[in-house]
Tab-separated table of N, CA and C and ligand atoms in Angstrom:
chain	number	residue	atom	x	y	z
A	1	UNK	N	92.103	126.424	141.849
A	1	UNK	CA	93.495	126.474	142.312
A	1	UNK	C	93.738	127.789	143.032
A	2	UNK	N	94.439	127.672	144.118
A	2	UNK	CA	94.733	128.889	144.882
A	2	UNK	C	96.039	128.700	145.642
A	3	UNK	N	96.769	129.789	145.777
A	3	UNK	CA	97.965	129.755	146.618
A	3	UNK	C	97.499	129.718	148.067
A	4	UNK	N	97.999	128.749	148.810
A	4	UNK	CA	97.612	128.596	150.214
A	4	UNK	C	98.863	128.581	151.093
A	5	UNK	N	98.641	128.916	152.370
A	5	UNK	CA	99.668	128.712	153.383
A	5	UNK	C	99.193	127.616	154.328
A	6	UNK	N	100.122	126.746	154.729
A	6	UNK	CA	99.793	125.682	155.667
A	6	UNK	C	100.822	125.641	156.780
A	7	UNK	N	100.392	125.134	157.937
A	7	UNK	CA	101.317	125.010	159.069
A	7	UNK	C	101.924	123.613	159.069
A	8	UNK	N	103.247	123.585	158.970
A	8	UNK	CA	103.995	122.324	158.970
A	8	UNK	C	104.928	122.319	160.169
A	9	UNK	N	104.999	121.181	160.840
A	9	UNK	CA	105.869	121.084	162.018
A	9	UNK	C	106.633	119.758	161.955
A	10	UNK	N	107.971	119.877	161.959
A	10	UNK	CA	108.803	118.690	162.095
A	10	UNK	C	108.839	118.355	163.581
A	11	UNK	N	108.417	117.142	163.904
A	11	UNK	CA	108.242	116.751	165.306
A	11	UNK	C	109.592	116.358	165.912
A	12	UNK	N	109.636	116.202	167.254
A	12	UNK	CA	110.939	116.000	167.910
A	12	UNK	C	111.773	114.853	167.338
A	13	UNK	N	111.148	113.779	166.896
A	13	UNK	CA	111.966	112.660	166.366
A	13	UNK	C	112.691	113.068	165.091
A	14	UNK	N	112.101	113.942	164.301
A	14	UNK	CA	112.746	114.382	163.054
A	14	UNK	C	114.027	115.158	163.358
A	15	UNK	N	113.976	115.978	164.415
A	15	UNK	CA	115.167	116.758	164.795
A	15	UNK	C	116.205	115.819	165.414
A	16	UNK	N	115.763	114.946	166.334
A	16	UNK	CA	116.696	114.035	167.021
A	16	UNK	C	117.384	113.092	166.030
A	17	UNK	N	116.662	112.678	164.983
A	17	UNK	CA	117.216	111.732	164.003
A	17	UNK	C	117.924	112.455	162.846
A	18	UNK	N	118.028	113.779	162.964
A	18	UNK	CA	118.726	114.592	161.950
A	18	UNK	C	118.138	114.413	160.549
A	19	UNK	N	116.785	114.443	160.515
A	19	UNK	CA	116.051	114.329	159.252
A	19	UNK	C	115.563	115.672	158.734
A	20	UNK	N	115.886	116.757	159.449
A	20	UNK	CA	115.352	118.060	159.042
A	20	UNK	C	115.721	118.411	157.606
A	21	UNK	N	117.008	118.289	157.265
A	21	UNK	CA	117.455	118.668	155.921
A	21	UNK	C	116.762	117.849	154.852
A	22	UNK	N	116.684	116.549	155.081
A	22	UNK	CA	116.030	115.637	154.134
A	22	UNK	C	114.567	116.046	153.894
A	23	UNK	N	113.862	116.329	154.982
A	23	UNK	CA	112.430	116.633	154.848
A	23	UNK	C	112.232	118.017	154.230
A	24	UNK	N	113.041	118.985	154.648
A	24	UNK	CA	112.935	120.322	154.051
A	24	UNK	C	113.252	120.245	152.557
A	25	UNK	N	114.235	119.434	152.180
A	25	UNK	CA	114.549	119.250	150.747
A	25	UNK	C	113.339	118.761	149.967
A	26	UNK	N	112.617	117.818	150.539
A	26	UNK	CA	111.444	117.287	149.831
A	26	UNK	C	110.394	118.375	149.633
A	27	UNK	N	110.198	119.201	150.656
A	27	UNK	CA	109.207	120.278	150.568
A	27	UNK	C	109.629	121.278	149.486
A	28	UNK	N	110.933	121.609	149.458
A	28	UNK	CA	111.431	122.573	148.468
A	28	UNK	C	111.409	121.983	147.061
A	29	UNK	N	111.810	120.723	146.935
A	29	UNK	CA	111.835	120.083	145.609
A	29	UNK	C	110.449	120.023	144.993
A	30	UNK	N	109.461	119.841	145.857
A	30	UNK	CA	108.069	119.814	145.379
A	30	UNK	C	107.694	121.155	144.760
A	31	UNK	N	108.312	122.228	145.260
A	31	UNK	CA	108.041	123.551	144.700
A	31	UNK	C	107.398	124.515	145.670
A	32	UNK	N	107.283	124.092	146.932
A	32	UNK	CA	106.709	124.996	147.932
A	32	UNK	C	107.787	125.920	148.491
A	33	UNK	N	107.323	127.079	148.970
A	33	UNK	CA	108.203	128.048	149.623
A	33	UNK	C	108.025	127.953	151.135
A	34	UNK	N	109.130	128.003	151.862
A	34	UNK	CA	109.068	128.120	153.318
A	34	UNK	C	109.154	129.611	153.613
A	35	UNK	N	108.048	130.195	154.093
A	35	UNK	CA	107.999	131.655	154.241
A	35	UNK	C	108.313	132.115	155.665
A	36	UNK	N	108.165	131.236	156.652
A	36	UNK	CA	108.640	131.522	158.016
A	36	UNK	C	109.032	130.190	158.626
A	37	UNK	N	110.022	130.200	159.531
A	37	UNK	CA	110.444	128.960	160.186
A	37	UNK	C	111.183	129.274	161.469
A	38	UNK	N	111.022	128.393	162.450
A	38	UNK	CA	111.770	128.554	163.712
A	38	UNK	C	111.784	127.236	164.473
A	39	UNK	N	112.890	127.002	165.178
A	39	UNK	CA	112.963	125.913	166.150
A	39	UNK	C	112.302	126.400	167.416
A	40	UNK	N	111.467	125.580	168.041
A	40	UNK	CA	110.865	126.018	169.299
A	40	UNK	C	110.582	124.846	170.221
A	41	UNK	N	110.579	125.126	171.526
A	41	UNK	CA	110.169	124.139	172.526
A	41	UNK	C	108.696	124.376	172.818
A	42	UNK	N	107.910	123.320	172.832
A	42	UNK	CA	106.487	123.439	173.153
A	42	UNK	C	106.290	123.235	174.650
A	43	UNK	N	105.132	123.714	175.167
A	43	UNK	CA	104.759	123.385	176.546
A	43	UNK	C	103.412	122.651	176.524
A	44	UNK	N	103.003	122.148	177.686
A	44	UNK	CA	101.790	121.317	177.750
A	44	UNK	C	100.553	122.062	177.266
A	45	UNK	N	100.515	123.381	177.504
A	45	UNK	CA	99.337	124.161	177.134
A	45	UNK	C	99.177	124.240	175.610
A	46	UNK	N	100.248	124.559	174.909
A	46	UNK	CA	100.128	124.692	173.452
A	46	UNK	C	99.876	123.317	172.819
A	47	UNK	N	100.425	122.273	173.410
A	47	UNK	CA	100.175	120.915	172.898
A	47	UNK	C	98.697	120.554	173.088
A	48	UNK	N	98.138	120.899	174.257
A	48	UNK	CA	96.720	120.593	174.531
A	48	UNK	C	95.806	121.369	173.585
A	49	UNK	N	96.167	122.601	173.255
A	49	UNK	CA	95.365	123.366	172.293
A	49	UNK	C	95.473	122.753	170.904
A	50	UNK	N	96.689	122.424	170.519
A	50	UNK	CA	96.930	121.890	169.172
A	50	UNK	C	96.262	120.531	168.980
A	51	UNK	N	96.278	119.710	170.034
A	51	UNK	CA	95.696	118.362	169.947
A	51	UNK	C	94.425	118.253	170.792
A	52	UNK	N	93.637	119.337	170.851
A	52	UNK	CA	92.410	119.355	171.667
A	52	UNK	C	91.457	118.234	171.273
A	53	UNK	N	91.456	117.866	169.976
A	53	UNK	CA	90.541	116.817	169.499
A	53	UNK	C	90.956	115.429	169.990
A	54	UNK	N	92.114	115.329	170.654
A	54	UNK	CA	92.633	114.017	171.067
A	54	UNK	C	92.812	113.881	172.577
A	55	UNK	N	92.389	114.931	173.337
A	55	UNK	CA	92.658	114.947	174.782
A	55	UNK	C	92.094	113.721	175.505
A	56	UNK	N	90.988	113.184	175.013
A	56	UNK	CA	90.345	112.053	175.697
A	56	UNK	C	90.884	110.693	175.244
A	57	UNK	N	91.772	110.685	174.270
A	57	UNK	CA	92.279	109.408	173.734
A	57	UNK	C	93.273	108.773	174.707
A	58	UNK	N	93.291	107.431	174.734
A	58	UNK	CA	94.209	106.769	175.678
A	58	UNK	C	95.680	107.021	175.331
A	59	UNK	N	95.969	107.378	174.070
A	59	UNK	CA	97.363	107.621	173.696
A	59	UNK	C	97.794	109.074	173.943
A	60	UNK	N	96.892	109.933	174.463
A	60	UNK	CA	97.265	111.342	174.619
A	60	UNK	C	98.509	111.544	175.500
A	61	UNK	N	98.639	110.841	176.657
A	61	UNK	CA	99.848	111.047	177.479
A	61	UNK	C	101.142	110.736	176.712
A	62	UNK	N	101.095	109.705	175.900
A	62	UNK	CA	102.272	109.363	175.075
A	62	UNK	C	102.532	110.459	174.039
A	63	UNK	N	101.465	110.955	173.439
A	63	UNK	CA	101.586	112.020	172.442
A	63	UNK	C	102.166	113.287	173.083
A	64	UNK	N	101.659	113.637	174.284
A	64	UNK	CA	102.160	114.840	174.963
A	64	UNK	C	103.648	114.680	175.322
A	65	UNK	N	104.022	113.517	175.867
A	65	UNK	CA	105.427	113.281	176.249
A	65	UNK	C	106.337	113.373	175.025
A	66	UNK	N	105.871	112.836	173.929
A	66	UNK	CA	106.632	112.906	172.665
A	66	UNK	C	106.848	114.350	172.235
A	67	UNK	N	105.786	115.141	172.258
A	67	UNK	CA	105.884	116.526	171.784
A	67	UNK	C	106.688	117.408	172.743
A	68	UNK	N	106.878	116.927	173.999
A	68	UNK	CA	107.705	117.647	174.978
A	68	UNK	C	109.152	117.164	174.956
A	69	UNK	N	109.465	116.125	174.167
A	69	UNK	CA	110.757	115.440	174.295
A	69	UNK	C	111.921	116.196	173.659
A	70	UNK	N	111.643	117.280	172.959
A	70	UNK	CA	112.702	118.072	172.346
A	70	UNK	C	112.074	119.124	171.472
A	71	UNK	N	112.905	119.985	170.880
A	71	UNK	CA	112.350	121.057	170.048
A	71	UNK	C	111.654	120.523	168.796
A	72	UNK	N	110.724	121.332	168.291
A	72	UNK	CA	110.091	121.073	166.989
A	72	UNK	C	110.568	122.164	166.032
A	73	UNK	N	110.441	121.899	164.739
A	73	UNK	CA	110.769	122.923	163.740
A	73	UNK	C	109.465	123.330	163.074
A	74	UNK	N	109.012	124.554	163.408
A	74	UNK	CA	107.714	125.065	162.950
A	74	UNK	C	107.912	125.857	161.662
A	75	UNK	N	107.036	125.641	160.684
A	75	UNK	CA	107.172	126.323	159.392
A	75	UNK	C	105.813	126.764	158.861
A	76	UNK	N	105.807	127.883	158.150
A	76	UNK	CA	104.684	128.223	157.280
A	76	UNK	C	105.142	127.912	155.860
A	77	UNK	N	104.403	127.016	155.214
A	77	UNK	CA	104.739	126.563	153.859
A	77	UNK	C	103.667	127.080	152.907
A	78	UNK	N	104.108	127.649	151.790
A	78	UNK	CA	103.191	128.307	150.851
A	78	UNK	C	103.319	127.699	149.464
A	79	UNK	N	102.176	127.581	148.782
A	79	UNK	CA	102.192	127.121	147.394
A	79	UNK	C	100.791	126.829	146.905
A	80	UNK	N	100.687	126.517	145.608
A	80	UNK	CA	99.392	126.145	145.020
A	80	UNK	C	98.837	124.918	145.746
A	81	UNK	N	97.634	125.036	146.303
A	81	UNK	CA	96.971	123.907	146.956
A	81	UNK	C	97.888	123.250	147.990
A	82	UNK	N	98.629	124.077	148.728
A	82	UNK	CA	99.672	123.538	149.607
A	82	UNK	C	99.115	122.741	150.794
A	83	UNK	N	97.876	123.003	151.201
A	83	UNK	CA	97.348	122.305	152.384
A	83	UNK	C	97.173	120.818	152.077
A	84	UNK	N	96.400	120.502	151.043
A	84	UNK	CA	96.223	119.103	150.656
A	84	UNK	C	97.526	118.537	150.085
A	85	UNK	N	98.267	119.358	149.355
A	85	UNK	CA	99.517	118.881	148.755
A	85	UNK	C	100.517	118.415	149.800
A	86	UNK	N	100.624	119.158	150.897
A	86	UNK	CA	101.541	118.742	151.966
A	86	UNK	C	101.040	117.478	152.653
A	87	UNK	N	99.717	117.343	152.834
A	87	UNK	CA	99.190	116.102	153.435
A	87	UNK	C	99.559	114.904	152.555
A	88	UNK	N	99.501	115.102	151.233
A	88	UNK	CA	99.849	114.013	150.311
A	88	UNK	C	101.343	113.682	150.414
A	89	UNK	N	102.180	114.734	150.465
A	89	UNK	CA	103.630	114.529	150.603
A	89	UNK	C	103.969	113.821	151.923
A	90	UNK	N	103.200	114.131	152.995
A	90	UNK	CA	103.433	113.537	154.318
A	90	UNK	C	103.047	112.080	154.391
A	91	UNK	N	101.939	111.714	153.725
A	91	UNK	CA	101.343	110.392	153.933
A	91	UNK	C	100.333	110.432	155.055
A	92	UNK	N	99.491	109.392	155.148
A	92	UNK	CA	98.364	109.405	156.084
A	92	UNK	C	98.780	109.262	157.551
A	93	UNK	N	97.821	109.576	158.447
A	93	UNK	CA	98.030	109.438	159.888
A	93	UNK	C	98.479	108.028	160.248
A	94	UNK	N	97.831	107.024	159.635
A	94	UNK	CA	98.196	105.625	159.892
A	94	UNK	C	99.470	105.285	159.107
A	95	UNK	N	100.606	105.323	159.813
A	95	UNK	CA	101.898	105.148	159.122
A	95	UNK	C	102.023	103.783	158.461
A	96	UNK	N	101.215	102.816	158.934
A	96	UNK	CA	101.292	101.475	158.345
A	96	UNK	C	100.663	101.443	156.957
A	97	UNK	N	99.886	102.485	156.651
A	97	UNK	CA	99.285	102.601	155.316
A	97	UNK	C	100.002	103.640	154.458
A	98	UNK	N	101.049	104.261	155.002
A	98	UNK	CA	101.754	105.324	154.267
A	98	UNK	C	102.657	104.694	153.205
A	99	UNK	N	102.526	105.176	151.979
A	99	UNK	CA	103.275	104.605	150.856
A	99	UNK	C	104.744	105.038	150.900
A	100	UNK	N	105.645	104.155	150.423
A	100	UNK	CA	107.031	104.585	150.224
A	100	UNK	C	107.046	105.827	149.331
A	101	UNK	N	107.966	106.741	149.605
A	101	UNK	CA	107.990	108.000	148.853
A	101	UNK	C	107.337	109.125	149.623
A	102	UNK	N	106.429	108.773	150.560
A	102	UNK	CA	105.890	109.813	151.443
A	102	UNK	C	106.812	109.943	152.653
A	103	UNK	N	106.713	111.084	153.339
A	103	UNK	CA	107.595	111.320	154.488
A	103	UNK	C	107.314	110.295	155.588
A	104	UNK	N	106.041	110.115	155.938
A	104	UNK	CA	105.731	109.116	156.971
A	104	UNK	C	106.020	107.704	156.467
A	105	UNK	N	105.754	107.454	155.198
A	105	UNK	CA	106.019	106.125	154.629
A	105	UNK	C	107.497	105.777	154.676
A	106	UNK	N	108.345	106.755	154.506
A	106	UNK	CA	109.787	106.500	154.472
A	106	UNK	C	110.435	106.551	155.856
A	107	UNK	N	109.846	107.320	156.803
A	107	UNK	CA	110.583	107.575	158.046
A	107	UNK	C	109.876	107.161	159.329
A	108	UNK	N	108.616	106.735	159.290
A	108	UNK	CA	107.888	106.479	160.538
A	108	UNK	C	107.383	105.047	160.622
A	109	UNK	N	107.556	104.441	161.810
A	109	UNK	CA	107.043	103.085	162.033
A	109	UNK	C	106.181	103.021	163.280
A	110	UNK	N	105.752	104.166	163.805
A	110	UNK	CA	104.962	104.197	165.037
A	110	UNK	C	103.820	105.181	164.838
A	111	UNK	N	102.627	104.828	165.308
A	111	UNK	CA	101.442	105.669	165.096
A	111	UNK	C	101.594	107.039	165.745
A	112	UNK	N	102.319	107.125	166.846
A	112	UNK	CA	102.491	108.416	167.528
A	112	UNK	C	103.721	109.151	167.017
A	113	UNK	N	104.850	108.454	166.924
A	113	UNK	CA	106.123	109.098	166.520
A	113	UNK	C	106.167	109.156	164.993
A	114	UNK	N	105.387	110.073	164.434
A	114	UNK	CA	105.211	110.039	162.975
A	114	UNK	C	105.845	111.232	162.249
A	115	UNK	N	106.836	111.878	162.899
A	115	UNK	CA	107.822	112.732	162.214
A	115	UNK	C	107.359	114.124	161.802
A	116	UNK	N	106.108	114.272	161.362
A	116	UNK	CA	105.691	115.554	160.777
A	116	UNK	C	104.209	115.809	161.025
A	117	UNK	N	103.879	117.089	161.198
A	117	UNK	CA	102.489	117.555	161.259
A	117	UNK	C	102.212	118.466	160.076
A	118	UNK	N	100.995	118.385	159.537
A	118	UNK	CA	100.539	119.344	158.537
A	118	UNK	C	99.064	119.631	158.742
A	119	UNK	N	98.674	120.897	158.597
A	119	UNK	CA	97.264	121.270	158.761
A	119	UNK	C	96.392	120.447	157.823
A	120	UNK	N	95.168	120.105	158.310
A	120	UNK	CA	94.314	119.218	157.510
A	120	UNK	C	93.180	119.939	156.783
A	121	UNK	N	93.088	121.284	156.907
A	121	UNK	CA	92.027	122.048	156.233
A	121	UNK	C	92.432	123.519	156.234
A	122	UNK	N	91.790	124.337	155.392
A	122	UNK	CA	92.083	125.777	155.417
A	122	UNK	C	91.794	126.404	156.778
A	123	UNK	N	90.709	125.945	157.445
A	123	UNK	CA	90.365	126.489	158.765
A	123	UNK	C	91.467	126.157	159.769
A	124	UNK	N	91.914	124.907	159.750
A	124	UNK	CA	92.978	124.483	160.679
A	124	UNK	C	94.269	125.237	160.380
A	125	UNK	N	94.581	125.428	159.100
A	125	UNK	CA	95.824	126.117	158.738
A	125	UNK	C	95.844	127.526	159.325
A	126	UNK	N	94.730	128.235	159.209
A	126	UNK	CA	94.674	129.598	159.713
A	126	UNK	C	94.871	129.638	161.233
A	127	UNK	N	94.165	128.740	161.930
A	127	UNK	CA	94.270	128.691	163.398
A	127	UNK	C	95.684	128.301	163.827
A	128	UNK	N	96.259	127.307	163.160
A	128	UNK	CA	97.573	126.784	163.579
A	128	UNK	C	98.693	127.778	163.279
A	129	UNK	N	98.591	128.487	162.149
A	129	UNK	CA	99.604	129.515	161.850
A	129	UNK	C	99.559	130.591	162.932
A	130	UNK	N	98.361	130.991	163.350
A	130	UNK	CA	98.230	131.983	164.438
A	130	UNK	C	98.784	131.419	165.744
A	131	UNK	N	98.473	130.145	166.009
A	131	UNK	CA	98.884	129.530	167.281
A	131	UNK	C	100.419	129.516	167.409
A	132	UNK	N	101.097	129.191	166.325
A	132	UNK	CA	102.550	128.991	166.426
A	132	UNK	C	103.368	130.203	165.973
A	133	UNK	N	102.772	131.095	165.195
A	133	UNK	CA	103.540	132.255	164.735
A	133	UNK	C	102.939	133.586	165.174
A	134	UNK	N	101.765	133.557	165.837
A	134	UNK	CA	101.181	134.781	166.395
A	134	UNK	C	100.567	135.666	165.352
B	1	DAT	P1	97.464	113.881	161.761
B	1	DAT	O1	98.760	114.141	162.506
B	1	DAT	O2	97.673	112.996	160.566
B	1	DAT	O3	96.710	115.146	161.425
B	1	DAT	P2	95.594	113.446	163.969
B	1	DAT	O4	95.363	114.922	164.004
B	1	DAT	O5	94.387	112.548	163.910
B	1	DAT	O6	96.531	113.024	162.738
B	1	DAT	O7	96.434	112.987	165.233
B	1	DAT	C1	97.470	113.790	165.730
B	1	DAT	C2	98.615	112.915	166.184
B	1	DAT	O8	98.207	112.037	167.236
B	1	DAT	C3	99.153	111.977	165.102
B	1	DAT	O9	100.029	112.650	164.223
B	1	DAT	C4	99.830	110.934	165.923
B	1	DAT	C5	98.900	110.794	167.125
B	1	DAT	N1	97.930	109.713	166.901
B	1	DAT	C6	96.824	109.789	166.125
B	1	DAT	N2	96.148	108.629	166.128
B	1	DAT	C7	96.855	107.796	166.927
B	1	DAT	C8	96.674	106.434	167.362
B	1	DAT	N3	95.623	105.699	166.976
B	1	DAT	N4	97.594	105.912	168.201
B	1	DAT	C9	98.650	106.640	168.609
B	1	DAT	N5	98.888	107.920	168.273
B	1	DAT	C10	97.997	108.491	167.431
B	2	MG	MG1	95.727	116.481	162.630
Protein backbone atom coordinates (compact mmCIF):
# COMPACT_ATOMS: atom_id res chain seq x y z
CA UNK A 1 0.00 0.00 0.00
CA UNK A 2 1.25 3.42 -0.86
CA UNK A 3 -0.10 6.93 -1.12
CA UNK A 4 -0.19 7.79 -4.81
CA UNK A 5 -1.08 10.79 -6.94
CA UNK A 6 -3.03 10.30 -10.16
CA UNK A 7 -4.08 12.62 -12.97
CA UNK A 8 -7.85 12.91 -13.30
CA UNK A 9 -9.60 14.97 -15.95
CA UNK A 10 -13.31 15.68 -16.23
CA UNK A 11 -13.88 15.78 -19.97
CA UNK A 12 -15.90 18.46 -21.81
CA UNK A 13 -19.21 16.57 -21.61
CA UNK A 14 -18.96 16.45 -17.80
CA UNK A 15 -18.66 20.25 -17.65
CA UNK A 16 -21.36 20.86 -20.31
CA UNK A 17 -23.78 18.48 -18.53
CA UNK A 18 -23.04 20.09 -15.13
CA UNK A 19 -21.77 16.82 -13.64
CA UNK A 20 -18.64 18.31 -12.07
CA UNK A 21 -20.07 18.56 -8.55
CA UNK A 22 -21.52 15.05 -8.67
CA UNK A 23 -18.25 13.50 -9.85
CA UNK A 24 -16.06 15.50 -7.46
CA UNK A 25 -18.38 14.40 -4.62
CA UNK A 26 -17.80 10.77 -5.50
CA UNK A 27 -14.03 11.25 -5.48
CA UNK A 28 -14.18 13.01 -2.09
CA UNK A 29 -16.64 10.53 -0.56
CA UNK A 30 -14.30 7.71 -1.50
CA UNK A 31 -11.69 9.43 0.66
CA UNK A 32 -9.29 10.88 -1.89
CA UNK A 33 -7.89 14.40 -1.65
CA UNK A 34 -7.92 16.81 -4.58
CA UNK A 35 -4.52 18.48 -4.17
CA UNK A 36 -4.53 20.67 -7.32
CA UNK A 37 -7.31 21.54 -9.79
CA UNK A 38 -8.02 23.92 -12.64
CA UNK A 39 -10.39 24.45 -15.54
CA UNK A 40 -8.46 24.61 -18.79
CA UNK A 41 -8.89 24.66 -22.56
CA UNK A 42 -6.80 22.08 -24.40
CA UNK A 43 -5.19 22.51 -27.83
CA UNK A 44 -4.49 19.94 -30.55
CA UNK A 45 -0.86 19.54 -29.49
CA UNK A 46 -1.52 18.59 -25.86
CA UNK A 47 -4.35 16.27 -26.97
CA UNK A 48 -2.00 14.54 -29.46
CA UNK A 49 0.61 14.06 -26.72
CA UNK A 50 -1.95 12.80 -24.22
CA UNK A 51 -3.54 10.39 -26.72
CA UNK A 52 -0.35 9.54 -28.68
CA UNK A 53 -1.19 5.82 -28.39
CA UNK A 54 -4.42 6.46 -30.36
CA UNK A 55 -3.26 8.78 -33.17
CA UNK A 56 -3.63 6.06 -35.81
CA UNK A 57 -7.12 4.97 -34.71
CA UNK A 58 -10.07 5.76 -36.98
CA UNK A 59 -11.88 7.42 -34.05
CA UNK A 60 -9.01 9.85 -33.30
CA UNK A 61 -10.59 12.82 -35.19
CA UNK A 62 -13.78 12.38 -33.17
CA UNK A 63 -11.77 12.10 -29.95
CA UNK A 64 -9.78 15.27 -30.78
CA UNK A 65 -12.95 17.25 -31.67
CA UNK A 66 -14.54 16.13 -28.40
CA UNK A 67 -11.54 17.19 -26.31
CA UNK A 68 -11.54 20.59 -28.10
CA UNK A 69 -15.30 21.12 -27.61
CA UNK A 70 -15.00 22.95 -24.29
CA UNK A 71 -12.93 23.24 -21.13
CA UNK A 72 -11.80 20.24 -19.10
CA UNK A 73 -11.38 20.15 -15.32
CA UNK A 74 -7.87 18.87 -14.56
CA UNK A 75 -7.08 17.47 -11.10
CA UNK A 76 -4.31 15.81 -9.15
CA UNK A 77 -6.01 13.28 -6.88
CA UNK A 78 -4.12 11.73 -3.97
CA UNK A 79 -4.76 8.72 -1.75
CA UNK A 80 -3.88 5.14 -0.87
CA UNK A 81 -3.58 3.19 -4.15
CA UNK A 82 -5.32 6.11 -5.87
CA UNK A 83 -4.24 5.19 -9.42
CA UNK A 84 -6.01 1.83 -9.59
CA UNK A 85 -8.68 3.02 -7.14
CA UNK A 86 -9.71 5.87 -9.43
CA UNK A 87 -9.81 3.53 -12.45
CA UNK A 88 -12.19 1.31 -10.46
CA UNK A 89 -14.35 4.31 -9.46
CA UNK A 90 -14.42 5.43 -13.15
CA UNK A 91 -15.31 2.08 -14.71
CA UNK A 92 -13.70 0.56 -17.80
CA UNK A 93 -12.92 2.19 -21.16
CA UNK A 94 -15.78 0.20 -22.74
CA UNK A 95 -18.75 2.08 -21.26
CA UNK A 96 -21.08 -0.73 -22.31
CA UNK A 97 -19.32 -2.94 -19.76
CA UNK A 98 -19.19 -0.27 -17.03
CA UNK A 99 -21.21 -1.28 -13.98
CA UNK A 100 -23.87 0.95 -12.42
CA UNK A 101 -22.26 2.82 -9.53
CA UNK A 102 -19.17 3.65 -11.57
CA UNK A 103 -18.83 7.11 -13.10
CA UNK A 104 -18.80 5.83 -16.68
CA UNK A 105 -21.47 3.25 -15.85
CA UNK A 106 -23.79 5.94 -14.53
CA UNK A 107 -23.07 8.80 -16.94
CA UNK A 108 -21.68 7.57 -20.30
CA UNK A 109 -23.34 5.85 -23.25
CA UNK A 110 -20.71 6.50 -25.95
CA UNK A 111 -17.24 4.95 -26.33
CA UNK A 112 -15.65 8.35 -26.99
CA UNK A 113 -17.77 10.71 -24.84
CA UNK A 114 -16.96 8.89 -21.62
CA UNK A 115 -16.91 11.79 -19.12
CA UNK A 116 -13.62 11.20 -17.26
CA UNK A 117 -9.94 10.36 -17.70
CA UNK A 118 -7.70 8.70 -15.12
CA UNK A 119 -4.05 7.65 -15.39
CA UNK A 120 -3.69 3.91 -15.98
CA UNK A 121 -0.27 3.30 -14.30
CA UNK A 122 2.26 5.00 -12.01
CA UNK A 123 4.40 5.84 -15.07
CA UNK A 124 1.44 7.44 -16.86
CA UNK A 125 0.41 9.33 -13.71
CA UNK A 126 3.83 10.94 -13.40
CA UNK A 127 3.96 11.95 -17.08
CA UNK A 128 0.37 13.23 -17.14
CA UNK A 129 0.71 15.28 -13.94
CA UNK A 130 3.77 16.96 -15.50
CA UNK A 131 1.95 17.43 -18.82
CA UNK A 132 -1.05 19.21 -17.31
CA UNK A 133 0.39 20.86 -14.20
CA UNK A 134 4.04 21.46 -15.21
P1 LIG B 1 -9.09 5.16 -21.06
O1 LIG B 1 -9.68 6.55 -21.24
O2 LIG B 1 -10.03 4.24 -20.34
O3 LIG B 1 -7.71 5.18 -20.44
P2 LIG B 1 -7.82 4.72 -23.66
O4 LIG B 1 -6.60 5.39 -23.13
O5 LIG B 1 -7.65 3.38 -24.32
O6 LIG B 1 -8.93 4.53 -22.52
O7 LIG B 1 -8.55 5.65 -24.72
C1 LIG B 1 -8.61 7.04 -24.52
C2 LIG B 1 -9.96 7.55 -24.98
O8 LIG B 1 -10.17 7.30 -26.37
C3 LIG B 1 -11.15 6.88 -24.29
O9 LIG B 1 -11.38 7.42 -23.01
C4 LIG B 1 -12.24 7.16 -25.26
C5 LIG B 1 -11.55 7.03 -26.61
N1 LIG B 1 -11.69 5.67 -27.14
C6 LIG B 1 -10.99 4.58 -26.73
N2 LIG B 1 -11.36 3.48 -27.41
C7 LIG B 1 -12.34 3.89 -28.26
C8 LIG B 1 -13.13 3.23 -29.26
N3 LIG B 1 -13.00 1.92 -29.53
N4 LIG B 1 -14.02 3.97 -29.96
C9 LIG B 1 -14.16 5.29 -29.72
N5 LIG B 1 -13.45 5.99 -28.82
C10 LIG B 1 -12.54 5.29 -28.09
MG1 LIG C 1 -5.91 5.84 -21.18
